[in-house]
Structure formats: C-alpha cells, structure tokens
JSON list of C-alpha atoms in Angstrom, two decimals:
[
{"chain": "Z", "resi": 11, "resn": "MET", "atom": "CA", "xyz": [-0.60, 1.42, -32.72]},
{"chain": "Z", "resi": 12, "resn": "LYS", "atom": "CA", "xyz": [2.22, 3.09, -30.47]},
{"chain": "Z", "resi": 13, "resn": "LEU", "atom": "CA", "xyz": [1.22, 4.11, -27.21]},
{"chain": "Z", "resi": 14, "resn": "GLN", "atom": "CA", "xyz": [3.32, 6.15, -24.44]},
{"chain": "Z", "resi": 15, "resn": "ILE", "atom": "CA", "xyz": [1.97, 5.42, -21.06]},
{"chain": "Z", "resi": 16, "resn": "LEU", "atom": "CA", "xyz": [2.91, 6.83, -17.71]},
{"chain": "Z", "resi": 17, "resn": "TYR", "atom": "CA", "xyz": [2.05, 6.23, -14.13]},
{"chain": "Z", "resi": 18, "resn": "PHE", "atom": "CA", "xyz": [1.83, 8.42, -11.30]},
{"chain": "Z", "resi": 19, "resn": "ALA", "atom": "CA", "xyz": [1.89, 8.76, -7.29]},
{"chain": "Z", "resi": 20, "resn": "SER", "atom": "CA", "xyz": [1.06, 5.36, -5.78]},
{"chain": "Z", "resi": 21, "resn": "LEU", "atom": "CA", "xyz": [-0.05, 3.74, -9.15]},
{"chain": "Z", "resi": 22, "resn": "ARG", "atom": "CA", "xyz": [3.59, 3.97, -10.04]},
{"chain": "Z", "resi": 23, "resn": "GLU", "atom": "CA", "xyz": [4.91, 2.36, -6.89]},
{"chain": "Z", "resi": 24, "resn": "GLN", "atom": "CA", "xyz": [2.34, -0.42, -7.47]},
{"chain": "Z", "resi": 25, "resn": "LEU", "atom": "CA", "xyz": [3.40, -1.54, -10.67]},
{"chain": "Z", "resi": 26, "resn": "GLY", "atom": "CA", "xyz": [6.67, -0.47, -10.06]},
{"chain": "Z", "resi": 27, "resn": "ARG", "atom": "CA", "xyz": [7.11, 1.87, -13.66]},
{"chain": "Z", "resi": 28, "resn": "ASP", "atom": "CA", "xyz": [6.76, 5.32, -14.16]},
{"chain": "Z", "resi": 29, "resn": "ARG", "atom": "CA", "xyz": [6.39, 5.17, -18.23]},
{"chain": "Z", "resi": 30, "resn": "GLU", "atom": "CA", "xyz": [6.28, 2.64, -21.19]},
{"chain": "Z", "resi": 31, "resn": "SER", "atom": "CA", "xyz": [6.26, 2.42, -24.87]},
{"chain": "Z", "resi": 32, "resn": "LEU", "atom": "CA", "xyz": [3.94, -0.07, -26.00]},
{"chain": "Z", "resi": 33, "resn": "VAL", "atom": "CA", "xyz": [2.63, -1.28, -29.13]},
{"chain": "Z", "resi": 34, "resn": "VAL", "atom": "CA", "xyz": [-1.10, -2.74, -28.80]},
{"chain": "Z", "resi": 35, "resn": "GLU", "atom": "CA", "xyz": [-2.95, -4.29, -31.78]},
{"chain": "Z", "resi": 36, "resn": "ASP", "atom": "CA", "xyz": [-6.74, -4.87, -32.47]},
{"chain": "Z", "resi": 37, "resn": "PRO", "atom": "CA", "xyz": [-9.15, -4.92, -30.45]},
{"chain": "Z", "resi": 38, "resn": "VAL", "atom": "CA", "xyz": [-7.28, -2.56, -28.30]},
{"chain": "Z", "resi": 39, "resn": "ASN", "atom": "CA", "xyz": [-9.50, 0.89, -29.52]},
{"chain": "Z", "resi": 40, "resn": "THR", "atom": "CA", "xyz": [-10.38, 2.38, -26.36]},
{"chain": "Z", "resi": 41, "resn": "LEU", "atom": "CA", "xyz": [-8.87, 3.46, -22.94]},
{"chain": "Z", "resi": 42, "resn": "GLN", "atom": "CA", "xyz": [-11.05, 0.56, -21.55]},
{"chain": "Z", "resi": 43, "resn": "ASP", "atom": "CA", "xyz": [-9.73, -1.92, -23.98]},
{"chain": "Z", "resi": 44, "resn": "LEU", "atom": "CA", "xyz": [-5.74, -0.97, -23.19]},
{"chain": "Z", "resi": 45, "resn": "MET", "atom": "CA", "xyz": [-6.82, -0.89, -19.30]},
{"chain": "Z", "resi": 46, "resn": "ALA", "atom": "CA", "xyz": [-8.05, -4.64, -19.74]},
{"chain": "Z", "resi": 47, "resn": "GLN", "atom": "CA", "xyz": [-5.09, -5.61, -21.62]},
{"chain": "Z", "resi": 48, "resn": "LEU", "atom": "CA", "xyz": [-2.96, -4.25, -18.94]},
{"chain": "Z", "resi": 49, "resn": "ALA", "atom": "CA", "xyz": [-4.73, -6.01, -16.42]},
{"chain": "Z", "resi": 50, "resn": "SER", "atom": "CA", "xyz": [-4.27, -9.06, -17.82]},
{"chain": "Z", "resi": 51, "resn": "ARG", "atom": "CA", "xyz": [-0.18, -9.06, -16.87]},
{"chain": "Z", "resi": 52, "resn": "GLY", "atom": "CA", "xyz": [-1.00, -10.44, -13.13]},
{"chain": "Z", "resi": 53, "resn": "ASP", "atom": "CA", "xyz": [-2.13, -9.46, -9.48]},
{"chain": "Z", "resi": 54, "resn": "ALA", "atom": "CA", "xyz": [-0.89, -6.22, -9.24]},
{"chain": "Z", "resi": 55, "resn": "TRP", "atom": "CA", "xyz": [-1.95, -4.83, -12.80]},
{"chain": "Z", "resi": 56, "resn": "ARG", "atom": "CA", "xyz": [-5.33, -6.49, -12.14]},
{"chain": "Z", "resi": 57, "resn": "ALA", "atom": "CA", "xyz": [-5.65, -4.71, -8.86]},
{"chain": "Z", "resi": 58, "resn": "VAL", "atom": "CA", "xyz": [-5.15, -1.01, -10.63]},
{"chain": "Z", "resi": 59, "resn": "MET", "atom": "CA", "xyz": [-6.27, -1.50, -13.85]},
{"chain": "Z", "resi": 60, "resn": "SER", "atom": "CA", "xyz": [-9.71, -3.57, -13.08]},
{"chain": "Z", "resi": 61, "resn": "ASP", "atom": "CA", "xyz": [-10.49, -3.29, -9.51]},
{"chain": "Z", "resi": 62, "resn": "ASN", "atom": "CA", "xyz": [-9.69, -0.01, -8.95]},
{"chain": "Z", "resi": 63, "resn": "PRO", "atom": "CA", "xyz": [-12.90, 2.57, -8.66]},
{"chain": "Z", "resi": 64, "resn": "ASN", "atom": "CA", "xyz": [-10.42, 5.46, -7.91]},
{"chain": "Z", "resi": 65, "resn": "LEU", "atom": "CA", "xyz": [-8.45, 4.94, -11.19]},
{"chain": "Z", "resi": 66, "resn": "LEU", "atom": "CA", "xyz": [-8.27, 7.99, -13.54]},
{"chain": "Z", "resi": 67, "resn": "ALA", "atom": "CA", "xyz": [-6.91, 8.20, -16.44]},
{"chain": "Z", "resi": 68, "resn": "ALA", "atom": "CA", "xyz": [-6.36, 11.24, -19.16]},
{"chain": "Z", "resi": 69, "resn": "ILE", "atom": "CA", "xyz": [-5.10, 10.96, -23.23]},
{"chain": "Z", "resi": 70, "resn": "ASN", "atom": "CA", "xyz": [-2.76, 13.50, -23.99]},
{"chain": "Z", "resi": 71, "resn": "GLN", "atom": "CA", "xyz": [-3.04, 15.37, -21.08]},
{"chain": "Z", "resi": 72, "resn": "GLU", "atom": "CA", "xyz": [-6.74, 15.73, -21.06]},
{"chain": "Z", "resi": 73, "resn": "THR", "atom": "CA", "xyz": [-9.01, 13.62, -18.61]},
{"chain": "Z", "resi": 74, "resn": "ALA", "atom": "CA", "xyz": [-10.23, 10.76, -20.20]},
{"chain": "Z", "resi": 75, "resn": "GLN", "atom": "CA", "xyz": [-13.11, 8.47, -19.35]},
{"chain": "Z", "resi": 76, "resn": "ALA", "atom": "CA", "xyz": [-13.10, 4.73, -20.20]},
{"chain": "Z", "resi": 77, "resn": "ASP", "atom": "CA", "xyz": [-15.16, 4.67, -23.55]},
{"chain": "Z", "resi": 78, "resn": "ALA", "atom": "CA", "xyz": [-12.39, 7.76, -25.19]},
{"chain": "Z", "resi": 79, "resn": "PRO", "atom": "CA", "xyz": [-10.78, 6.46, -28.35]},
{"chain": "Z", "resi": 80, "resn": "LEU", "atom": "CA", "xyz": [-7.08, 5.89, -28.56]},
{"chain": "Z", "resi": 81, "resn": "ASN", "atom": "CA", "xyz": [-5.24, 6.50, -31.51]},
{"chain": "Z", "resi": 82, "resn": "ASP", "atom": "CA", "xyz": [-1.17, 6.11, -32.65]},
{"chain": "Z", "resi": 83, "resn": "GLY", "atom": "CA", "xyz": [1.11, 8.36, -30.76]},
{"chain": "Z", "resi": 84, "resn": "ASP", "atom": "CA", "xyz": [-1.11, 9.00, -27.77]},
{"chain": "Z", "resi": 85, "resn": "GLU", "atom": "CA", "xyz": [0.17, 9.82, -24.65]},
{"chain": "Z", "resi": 86, "resn": "VAL", "atom": "CA", "xyz": [-1.78, 7.83, -22.02]},
{"chain": "Z", "resi": 87, "resn": "ALA", "atom": "CA", "xyz": [-1.59, 8.75, -18.32]},
{"chain": "Z", "resi": 88, "resn": "PHE", "atom": "CA", "xyz": [-2.92, 6.41, -15.31]},
{"chain": "Z", "resi": 89, "resn": "PHE", "atom": "CA", "xyz": [-3.28, 8.04, -11.89]},
{"chain": "Z", "resi": 90, "resn": "PRO", "atom": "CA", "xyz": [-4.79, 8.16, -8.39]},
{"chain": "Z", "resi": 91, "resn": "PRO", "atom": "CA", "xyz": [-7.44, 11.47, -7.32]},
{"chain": "Z", "resi": 92, "resn": "VAL", "atom": "CA", "xyz": [-5.35, 14.06, -6.85]},
{"chain": "Z", "resi": 93, "resn": "THR", "atom": "CA", "xyz": [-4.79, 15.77, -3.55]},
{"chain": "Z", "resi": 94, "resn": "GLY", "atom": "CA", "xyz": [-2.66, 19.06, -4.29]},
{"chain": "Z", "resi": 95, "resn": "GLY", "atom": "CA", "xyz": [-3.12, 22.40, -3.08]},
{"chain": "D", "resi": 25, "resn": "MET", "atom": "CA", "xyz": [-2.15, 35.18, -15.99]},
{"chain": "D", "resi": 26, "resn": "ALA", "atom": "CA", "xyz": [0.74, 33.64, -14.65]},
{"chain": "D", "resi": 27, "resn": "VAL", "atom": "CA", "xyz": [0.80, 29.88, -13.61]},
{"chain": "D", "resi": 28, "resn": "SER", "atom": "CA", "xyz": [4.03, 28.39, -12.37]},
{"chain": "D", "resi": 29, "resn": "VAL", "atom": "CA", "xyz": [4.55, 25.00, -10.97]},
{"chain": "D", "resi": 30, "resn": "GLN", "atom": "CA", "xyz": [8.14, 25.15, -9.38]},
{"chain": "D", "resi": 31, "resn": "GLN", "atom": "CA", "xyz": [10.39, 23.89, -6.59]},
{"chain": "D", "resi": 32, "resn": "ALA", "atom": "CA", "xyz": [11.26, 26.97, -5.01]},
{"chain": "D", "resi": 33, "resn": "ASP", "atom": "CA", "xyz": [9.59, 28.87, -2.78]},
{"chain": "D", "resi": 34, "resn": "PHE", "atom": "CA", "xyz": [7.56, 31.73, -3.88]},
{"chain": "D", "resi": 35, "resn": "HIS", "atom": "CA", "xyz": [7.63, 35.80, -2.32]},
{"chain": "D", "resi": 36, "resn": "ILE", "atom": "CA", "xyz": [4.46, 37.54, -1.62]},
{"chain": "D", "resi": 37, "resn": "ASP", "atom": "CA", "xyz": [6.13, 40.92, -2.39]},
{"chain": "D", "resi": 38, "resn": "GLN", "atom": "CA", "xyz": [7.32, 39.99, -6.16]},
{"chain": "D", "resi": 39, "resn": "VAL", "atom": "CA", "xyz": [3.95, 38.09, -6.84]},
{"chain": "D", "resi": 40, "resn": "LEU", "atom": "CA", "xyz": [1.75, 41.22, -5.97]},
{"chain": "D", "resi": 41, "resn": "ASP", "atom": "CA", "xyz": [4.42, 43.65, -7.66]},
{"chain": "D", "resi": 42, "resn": "GLU", "atom": "CA", "xyz": [3.78, 41.69, -10.57]},
{"chain": "D", "resi": 43, "resn": "LEU", "atom": "CA", "xyz": [0.23, 41.11, -10.18]},
{"chain": "D", "resi": 44, "resn": "ALA", "atom": "CA", "xyz": [-1.91, 43.46, -12.68]},
{"chain": "D", "resi": 45, "resn": "ALA", "atom": "CA", "xyz": [1.54, 45.53, -12.74]},
{"chain": "D", "resi": 46, "resn": "GLY", "atom": "CA", "xyz": [0.55, 49.32, -14.14]},
{"chain": "D", "resi": 47, "resn": "ARG", "atom": "CA", "xyz": [-2.91, 49.01, -13.80]},
{"chain": "D", "resi": 48, "resn": "ARG", "atom": "CA", "xyz": [-4.16, 51.78, -12.23]},
{"chain": "D", "resi": 49, "resn": "ASP", "atom": "CA", "xyz": [-8.18, 50.47, -12.32]},
{"chain": "D", "resi": 50, "resn": "VAL", "atom": "CA", "xyz": [-7.49, 47.71, -9.61]},
{"chain": "D", "resi": 51, "resn": "GLY", "atom": "CA", "xyz": [-9.59, 48.00, -6.21]},
{"chain": "D", "resi": 52, "resn": "ALA", "atom": "CA", "xyz": [-9.09, 44.55, -5.00]},
{"chain": "D", "resi": 53, "resn": "VAL", "atom": "CA", "xyz": [-6.68, 41.83, -4.68]},
{"chain": "D", "resi": 54, "resn": "ALA", "atom": "CA", "xyz": [-7.27, 38.36, -2.63]},
{"chain": "D", "resi": 55, "resn": "VAL", "atom": "CA", "xyz": [-4.62, 36.27, -2.11]},
{"chain": "D", "resi": 56, "resn": "PHE", "atom": "CA", "xyz": [-4.67, 32.27, -0.41]},
{"chain": "D", "resi": 57, "resn": "ILE", "atom": "CA", "xyz": [-1.40, 30.70, 0.50]},
{"chain": "D", "resi": 58, "resn": "GLY", "atom": "CA", "xyz": [-1.66, 26.98, 1.41]},
{"chain": "D", "resi": 59, "resn": "LYS", "atom": "CA", "xyz": [1.42, 25.52, 3.72]},
{"chain": "D", "resi": 60, "resn": "VAL", "atom": "CA", "xyz": [2.25, 22.41, 5.43]},
{"chain": "D", "resi": 61, "resn": "ARG", "atom": "CA", "xyz": [0.81, 21.35, 8.45]},
{"chain": "D", "resi": 62, "resn": "ASP", "atom": "CA", "xyz": [3.03, 19.50, 11.26]},
{"chain": "D", "resi": 63, "resn": "ILE", "atom": "CA", "xyz": [0.00, 16.87, 11.65]},
{"chain": "D", "resi": 64, "resn": "ASN", "atom": "CA", "xyz": [-2.57, 15.50, 9.30]},
{"chain": "D", "resi": 65, "resn": "SER", "atom": "CA", "xyz": [-5.35, 12.85, 10.08]},
{"chain": "D", "resi": 66, "resn": "GLY", "atom": "CA", "xyz": [-3.51, 12.52, 14.02]},
{"chain": "D", "resi": 67, "resn": "ASP", "atom": "CA", "xyz": [0.08, 12.16, 13.07]},
{"chain": "D", "resi": 68, "resn": "ASP", "atom": "CA", "xyz": [2.88, 14.10, 13.14]},
{"chain": "D", "resi": 69, "resn": "VAL", "atom": "CA", "xyz": [4.40, 14.72, 9.70]},
{"chain": "D", "resi": 70, "resn": "SER", "atom": "CA", "xyz": [8.04, 15.81, 9.22]},
{"chain": "D", "resi": 71, "resn": "THR", "atom": "CA", "xyz": [8.28, 15.66, 5.47]},
{"chain": "D", "resi": 72, "resn": "LEU", "atom": "CA", "xyz": [5.63, 16.23, 2.84]},
{"chain": "D", "resi": 73, "resn": "THR", "atom": "CA", "xyz": [6.44, 14.97, -0.82]},
{"chain": "D", "resi": 74, "resn": "LEU", "atom": "CA", "xyz": [4.32, 16.71, -4.12]},
{"chain": "D", "resi": 75, "resn": "GLU", "atom": "CA", "xyz": [4.60, 15.03, -7.45]},
{"chain": "D", "resi": 76, "resn": "HIS", "atom": "CA", "xyz": [2.75, 16.28, -10.44]},
{"chain": "D", "resi": 77, "resn": "TYR", "atom": "CA", "xyz": [2.22, 15.74, -14.00]},
{"chain": "D", "resi": 78, "resn": "PRO", "atom": "CA", "xyz": [4.39, 18.10, -15.89]},
{"chain": "D", "resi": 79, "resn": "GLY", "atom": "CA", "xyz": [2.59, 19.61, -18.63]},
{"chain": "D", "resi": 80, "resn": "MET", "atom": "CA", "xyz": [-1.11, 18.47, -17.83]},
{"chain": "D", "resi": 81, "resn": "THR", "atom": "CA", "xyz": [-0.84, 19.92, -14.40]},
{"chain": "D", "resi": 82, "resn": "GLU", "atom": "CA", "xyz": [0.13, 23.08, -15.94]},
{"chain": "D", "resi": 83, "resn": "LYS", "atom": "CA", "xyz": [-2.58, 23.31, -18.35]},
{"chain": "D", "resi": 84, "resn": "SER", "atom": "CA", "xyz": [-5.49, 22.07, -15.93]},
{"chain": "D", "resi": 85, "resn": "ILE", "atom": "CA", "xyz": [-4.40, 25.16, -13.72]},
{"chain": "D", "resi": 86, "resn": "GLU", "atom": "CA", "xyz": [-4.74, 27.30, -17.05]},
{"chain": "D", "resi": 87, "resn": "LYS", "atom": "CA", "xyz": [-7.97, 25.97, -17.89]},
{"chain": "D", "resi": 88, "resn": "ILE", "atom": "CA", "xyz": [-9.24, 26.43, -14.03]},
{"chain": "D", "resi": 89, "resn": "VAL", "atom": "CA", "xyz": [-8.18, 30.25, -14.37]},
{"chain": "D", "resi": 90, "resn": "THR", "atom": "CA", "xyz": [-9.39, 30.88, -17.60]},
{"chain": "D", "resi": 91, "resn": "GLU", "atom": "CA", "xyz": [-12.77, 29.27, -16.41]},
{"chain": "D", "resi": 92, "resn": "ALA", "atom": "CA", "xyz": [-12.45, 31.97, -13.66]},
{"chain": "D", "resi": 93, "resn": "GLU", "atom": "CA", "xyz": [-11.78, 34.46, -15.82]},
{"chain": "D", "resi": 94, "resn": "GLN", "atom": "CA", "xyz": [-15.15, 33.67, -17.42]},
{"chain": "D", "resi": 95, "resn": "ARG", "atom": "CA", "xyz": [-17.26, 33.68, -14.15]},
{"chain": "D", "resi": 96, "resn": "TRP", "atom": "CA", "xyz": [-16.08, 37.03, -12.18]},
{"chain": "D", "resi": 97, "resn": "ALA", "atom": "CA", "xyz": [-14.57, 40.10, -14.03]},
{"chain": "D", "resi": 98, "resn": "LEU", "atom": "CA", "xyz": [-10.96, 39.37, -13.33]},
{"chain": "D", "resi": 99, "resn": "MET", "atom": "CA", "xyz": [-7.82, 41.77, -14.05]},
{"chain": "D", "resi": 100, "resn": "ASP", "atom": "CA", "xyz": [-5.31, 39.58, -13.71]},
{"chain": "D", "resi": 101, "resn": "SER", "atom": "CA", "xyz": [-4.13, 36.14, -12.00]},
{"chain": "D", "resi": 102, "resn": "THR", "atom": "CA", "xyz": [-1.16, 34.19, -10.22]},
{"chain": "D", "resi": 103, "resn": "VAL", "atom": "CA", "xyz": [-1.51, 30.73, -9.70]},
{"chain": "D", "resi": 104, "resn": "ILE", "atom": "CA", "xyz": [2.15, 29.33, -7.90]},
{"chain": "D", "resi": 105, "resn": "HIS", "atom": "CA", "xyz": [2.05, 25.48, -6.80]},
{"chain": "D", "resi": 106, "resn": "ARG", "atom": "CA", "xyz": [5.24, 24.27, -5.42]},
{"chain": "D", "resi": 107, "resn": "VAL", "atom": "CA", "xyz": [6.11, 20.25, -5.84]},
{"chain": "D", "resi": 108, "resn": "GLY", "atom": "CA", "xyz": [9.59, 18.26, -4.29]},
{"chain": "D", "resi": 109, "resn": "GLU", "atom": "CA", "xyz": [10.40, 17.72, -0.65]},
{"chain": "D", "resi": 110, "resn": "LEU", "atom": "CA", "xyz": [8.79, 20.16, 1.97]},
{"chain": "D", "resi": 111, "resn": "GLN", "atom": "CA", "xyz": [8.72, 20.47, 5.64]},
{"chain": "D", "resi": 112, "resn": "PRO", "atom": "CA", "xyz": [5.86, 21.89, 7.92]},
{"chain": "D", "resi": 113, "resn": "THR", "atom": "CA", "xyz": [5.70, 25.62, 7.70]},
{"chain": "D", "resi": 114, "resn": "ASP", "atom": "CA", "xyz": [6.62, 25.90, 4.21]},
{"chain": "D", "resi": 115, "resn": "ASN", "atom": "CA", "xyz": [4.55, 27.20, 1.41]},
{"chain": "D", "resi": 116, "resn": "ILE", "atom": "CA", "xyz": [2.65, 24.81, -0.65]},
{"chain": "D", "resi": 117, "resn": "VAL", "atom": "CA", "xyz": [0.14, 26.88, -3.18]},
{"chain": "D", "resi": 118, "resn": "LEU", "atom": "CA", "xyz": [-0.50, 30.60, -3.87]},
{"chain": "D", "resi": 119, "resn": "VAL", "atom": "CA", "xyz": [-3.63, 32.30, -5.53]},
{"chain": "D", "resi": 120, "resn": "ALA", "atom": "CA", "xyz": [-3.14, 35.85, -6.25]},
{"chain": "D", "resi": 121, "resn": "VAL", "atom": "CA", "xyz": [-6.38, 37.46, -8.14]},
{"chain": "D", "resi": 122, "resn": "ALA", "atom": "CA", "xyz": [-7.11, 41.16, -8.89]},
{"chain": "D", "resi": 123, "resn": "SER", "atom": "CA", "xyz": [-9.94, 42.48, -9.82]},
{"chain": "D", "resi": 124, "resn": "ALA", "atom": "CA", "xyz": [-11.92, 46.21, -9.64]},
{"chain": "D", "resi": 125, "resn": "HIS", "atom": "CA", "xyz": [-14.17, 45.06, -6.56]},
{"chain": "D", "resi": 126, "resn": "ARG", "atom": "CA", "xyz": [-13.70, 42.64, -3.16]},
{"chain": "D", "resi": 127, "resn": "GLY", "atom": "CA", "xyz": [-16.39, 40.11, -4.27]},
{"chain": "D", "resi": 128, "resn": "ASP", "atom": "CA", "xyz": [-15.32, 38.71, -7.43]},
{"chain": "D", "resi": 129, "resn": "ALA", "atom": "CA", "xyz": [-11.53, 38.86, -6.24]},
{"chain": "D", "resi": 130, "resn": "PHE", "atom": "CA", "xyz": [-12.56, 36.91, -2.83]},
{"chain": "D", "resi": 131, "resn": "GLN", "atom": "CA", "xyz": [-15.08, 34.59, -4.71]},
{"chain": "D", "resi": 132, "resn": "ALA", "atom": "CA", "xyz": [-12.57, 33.91, -7.66]},
{"chain": "D", "resi": 133, "resn": "CYS", "atom": "CA", "xyz": [-9.57, 33.03, -5.39]},
{"chain": "D", "resi": 134, "resn": "GLU", "atom": "CA", "xyz": [-11.67, 30.81, -3.39]},
{"chain": "D", "resi": 135, "resn": "PHE", "atom": "CA", "xyz": [-12.98, 28.65, -6.51]},
{"chain": "D", "resi": 136, "resn": "ILE", "atom": "CA", "xyz": [-9.57, 28.68, -8.16]},
{"chain": "D", "resi": 137, "resn": "MET", "atom": "CA", "xyz": [-8.47, 27.18, -5.13]},
{"chain": "D", "resi": 138, "resn": "ASP", "atom": "CA", "xyz": [-11.50, 24.57, -4.58]},
{"chain": "D", "resi": 139, "resn": "TYR", "atom": "CA", "xyz": [-11.11, 23.39, -8.46]},
{"chain": "D", "resi": 140, "resn": "LEU", "atom": "CA", "xyz": [-7.37, 23.18, -8.39]},
{"chain": "D", "resi": 141, "resn": "LYS", "atom": "CA", "xyz": [-7.47, 20.81, -5.48]},
{"chain": "D", "resi": 142, "resn": "THR", "atom": "CA", "xyz": [-9.90, 18.34, -7.41]},
{"chain": "D", "resi": 143, "resn": "ARG", "atom": "CA", "xyz": [-8.87, 18.59, -10.88]},
{"chain": "D", "resi": 144, "resn": "ALA", "atom": "CA", "xyz": [-5.18, 19.55, -10.73]},
{"chain": "D", "resi": 145, "resn": "PRO", "atom": "CA", "xyz": [-2.96, 16.31, -11.01]},
{"chain": "D", "resi": 146, "resn": "PHE", "atom": "CA", "xyz": [-0.92, 16.42, -7.96]},
{"chain": "D", "resi": 147, "resn": "TRP", "atom": "CA", "xyz": [0.15, 13.65, -5.47]},
{"chain": "D", "resi": 148, "resn": "LYS", "atom": "CA", "xyz": [0.72, 14.23, -1.89]},
{"chain": "D", "resi": 149, "resn": "LYS", "atom": "CA", "xyz": [3.15, 11.93, 0.37]},
{"chain": "D", "resi": 150, "resn": "GLU", "atom": "CA", "xyz": [3.77, 11.94, 3.73]},
{"chain": "D", "resi": 151, "resn": "GLN", "atom": "CA", "xyz": [6.45, 10.84, 5.84]},
{"chain": "D", "resi": 152, "resn": "THR", "atom": "CA", "xyz": [5.33, 10.22, 9.16]},
{"chain": "D", "resi": 153, "resn": "ALA", "atom": "CA", "xyz": [7.21, 8.26, 12.41]},
{"chain": "D", "resi": 154, "resn": "ASP", "atom": "CA", "xyz": [4.99, 5.35, 11.30]},
{"chain": "D", "resi": 155, "resn": "GLY", "atom": "CA", "xyz": [6.89, 5.43, 7.94]},
{"chain": "D", "resi": 156, "resn": "GLU", "atom": "CA", "xyz": [5.54, 7.24, 4.44]},
{"chain": "D", "resi": 157, "resn": "ARG", "atom": "CA", "xyz": [1.93, 7.14, 2.72]},
{"chain": "D", "resi": 158, "resn": "TRP", "atom": "CA", "xyz": [-0.10, 8.72, 0.27]},
{"chain": "D", "resi": 159, "resn": "VAL", "atom": "CA", "xyz": [-2.44, 11.74, 1.08]},
{"chain": "D", "resi": 160, "resn": "GLU", "atom": "CA", "xyz": [-5.92, 10.17, 0.24]},
{"chain": "D", "resi": 161, "resn": "ALA", "atom": "CA", "xyz": [-8.54, 12.80, -1.60]},
{"chain": "D", "resi": 162, "resn": "ARG", "atom": "CA", "xyz": [-10.90, 14.05, 1.04]},
{"chain": "D", "resi": 163, "resn": "ASN", "atom": "CA", "xyz": [-14.42, 14.50, 0.21]},
{"chain": "D", "resi": 164, "resn": "SER", "atom": "CA", "xyz": [-14.94, 17.68, 1.82]},
{"chain": "D", "resi": 165, "resn": "ASP", "atom": "CA", "xyz": [-12.74, 18.87, -1.21]},
{"chain": "D", "resi": 166, "resn": "LYS", "atom": "CA", "xyz": [-14.87, 17.39, -3.56]},
{"chain": "D", "resi": 167, "resn": "LYS", "atom": "CA", "xyz": [-17.92, 19.02, -1.64]},
{"chain": "D", "resi": 168, "resn": "ALA", "atom": "CA", "xyz": [-16.54, 22.21, -1.90]},
{"chain": "D", "resi": 169, "resn": "ALA", "atom": "CA", "xyz": [-15.80, 22.06, -5.59]},
{"chain": "D", "resi": 170, "resn": "GLN", "atom": "CA", "xyz": [-19.34, 21.10, -6.18]},
{"chain": "D", "resi": 171, "resn": "ARG", "atom": "CA", "xyz": [-20.35, 24.27, -4.51]},
{"chain": "D", "resi": 172, "resn": "TRP", "atom": "CA", "xyz": [-19.80, 26.38, -7.61]}
]
C-alpha cells in the first residue's frame, strides 16, 4: 500500500520534513497502525506520533480518527490543533 | 458562496459589491474582520506567519458555510482568509453574510467564525523579540464553537 504523508506547522519542524511517499506492508491497516510504525523511527517521531494527545490527522483531506482504515493511494496528513481566524 | 484562501489583502467595498449581487431582497449584511494585533500573551508581535493545508482548508470552510446555510436563512456568504507573512494592523480574515433579517446574518457570521477557528486547518506562528513560536490553540475558542 502506497501512501502520501504530509506534515504541517510545528510537526513539520519537529520531524524535519513536509511530505513523503511511503510504501507500507501489512499489518498497517489503520491510521493507528501507521502512527505506531512512524513512532518507531526514533525519539522525535515517538514524541509526535505516540506521546502526543494534541495530534490531529486527516485522510484524503477529511478529519480522521485513529481507527480509520487506510487504502492504497491515500493522502494522510498530520498536524497540531488549528489556530486560524 | 465565495471562499478564498489568499496572500493578498481584501477590499471590503469589492466584497460587499459582489455579495448577493443583483438581489433586491437582502435586508441585512453582517461582516466580521479579524486583524493582526501587536500583542499576544504579553509579548510584542512583529510578524505573524499563517500556514494552511491547500485543498483541505478550502473544503473545510465550504463545509462550515454549508452548515450555516442549513441553520439560517442566508442569501449569500463570503469567507476570505489570508496566509503568508502578516504584520500588526493587517487584515487576517473576513466573513460576510447576507440575509433578509439581521438575526440570521449576525448569528451565521459568528457561527462561521467560531467554527473556522476550531476546524479549518490554519496555523499561526508569531515572531516576537524573544524569537518565534507557534500559537497554541485556545480553550476559549473551543468553548465558543461548542455553543452552537
């Protein structure tokens, strides 16, 4: 399964990238699975993906919860709470 | 409905000319403009940088306006949100709502702003004398959106 992953605002700075293409294999079926896999990349990733009650996510530009399923070609975005207006 | 996320400033006269243009049954227009303050959390702010999620941001604003149209009798709405580098006194956001009566216009305008602040993917970074920092989400904004 191939995913486009986007990172915004403070998360982009913490992780040092704004996007990546990632090919994931089973058992990554949900957003939660993807977050667990990304968290294993190191300290900065764990801080963002697993020890972070403020983490928000979207799949294909719609807000998504951790149990949301992922499909091939999905655009997944991670970002902090929004502060516009 | 007109929704725009843009770097350029907006001109209120032009927005009002285009809002519900040609309709003769508009009795009320409510407008809100949000601006950059020179102070936030006790520190002087020299520059505010606004970032968004192209595509999702526009869609989420359209969704908010559609919800407002379902709750109140609106004739037209315009939402413009600026991104990029802004300075104190600059405009950030404009919401304009046209309706037959002021009650619907006032309420829909406030609803759109409250929802935009808590749901539309924008992020602010402030430059102060002590360096730069990301603005944190406020609980008061969350509470304001929960009223509706």
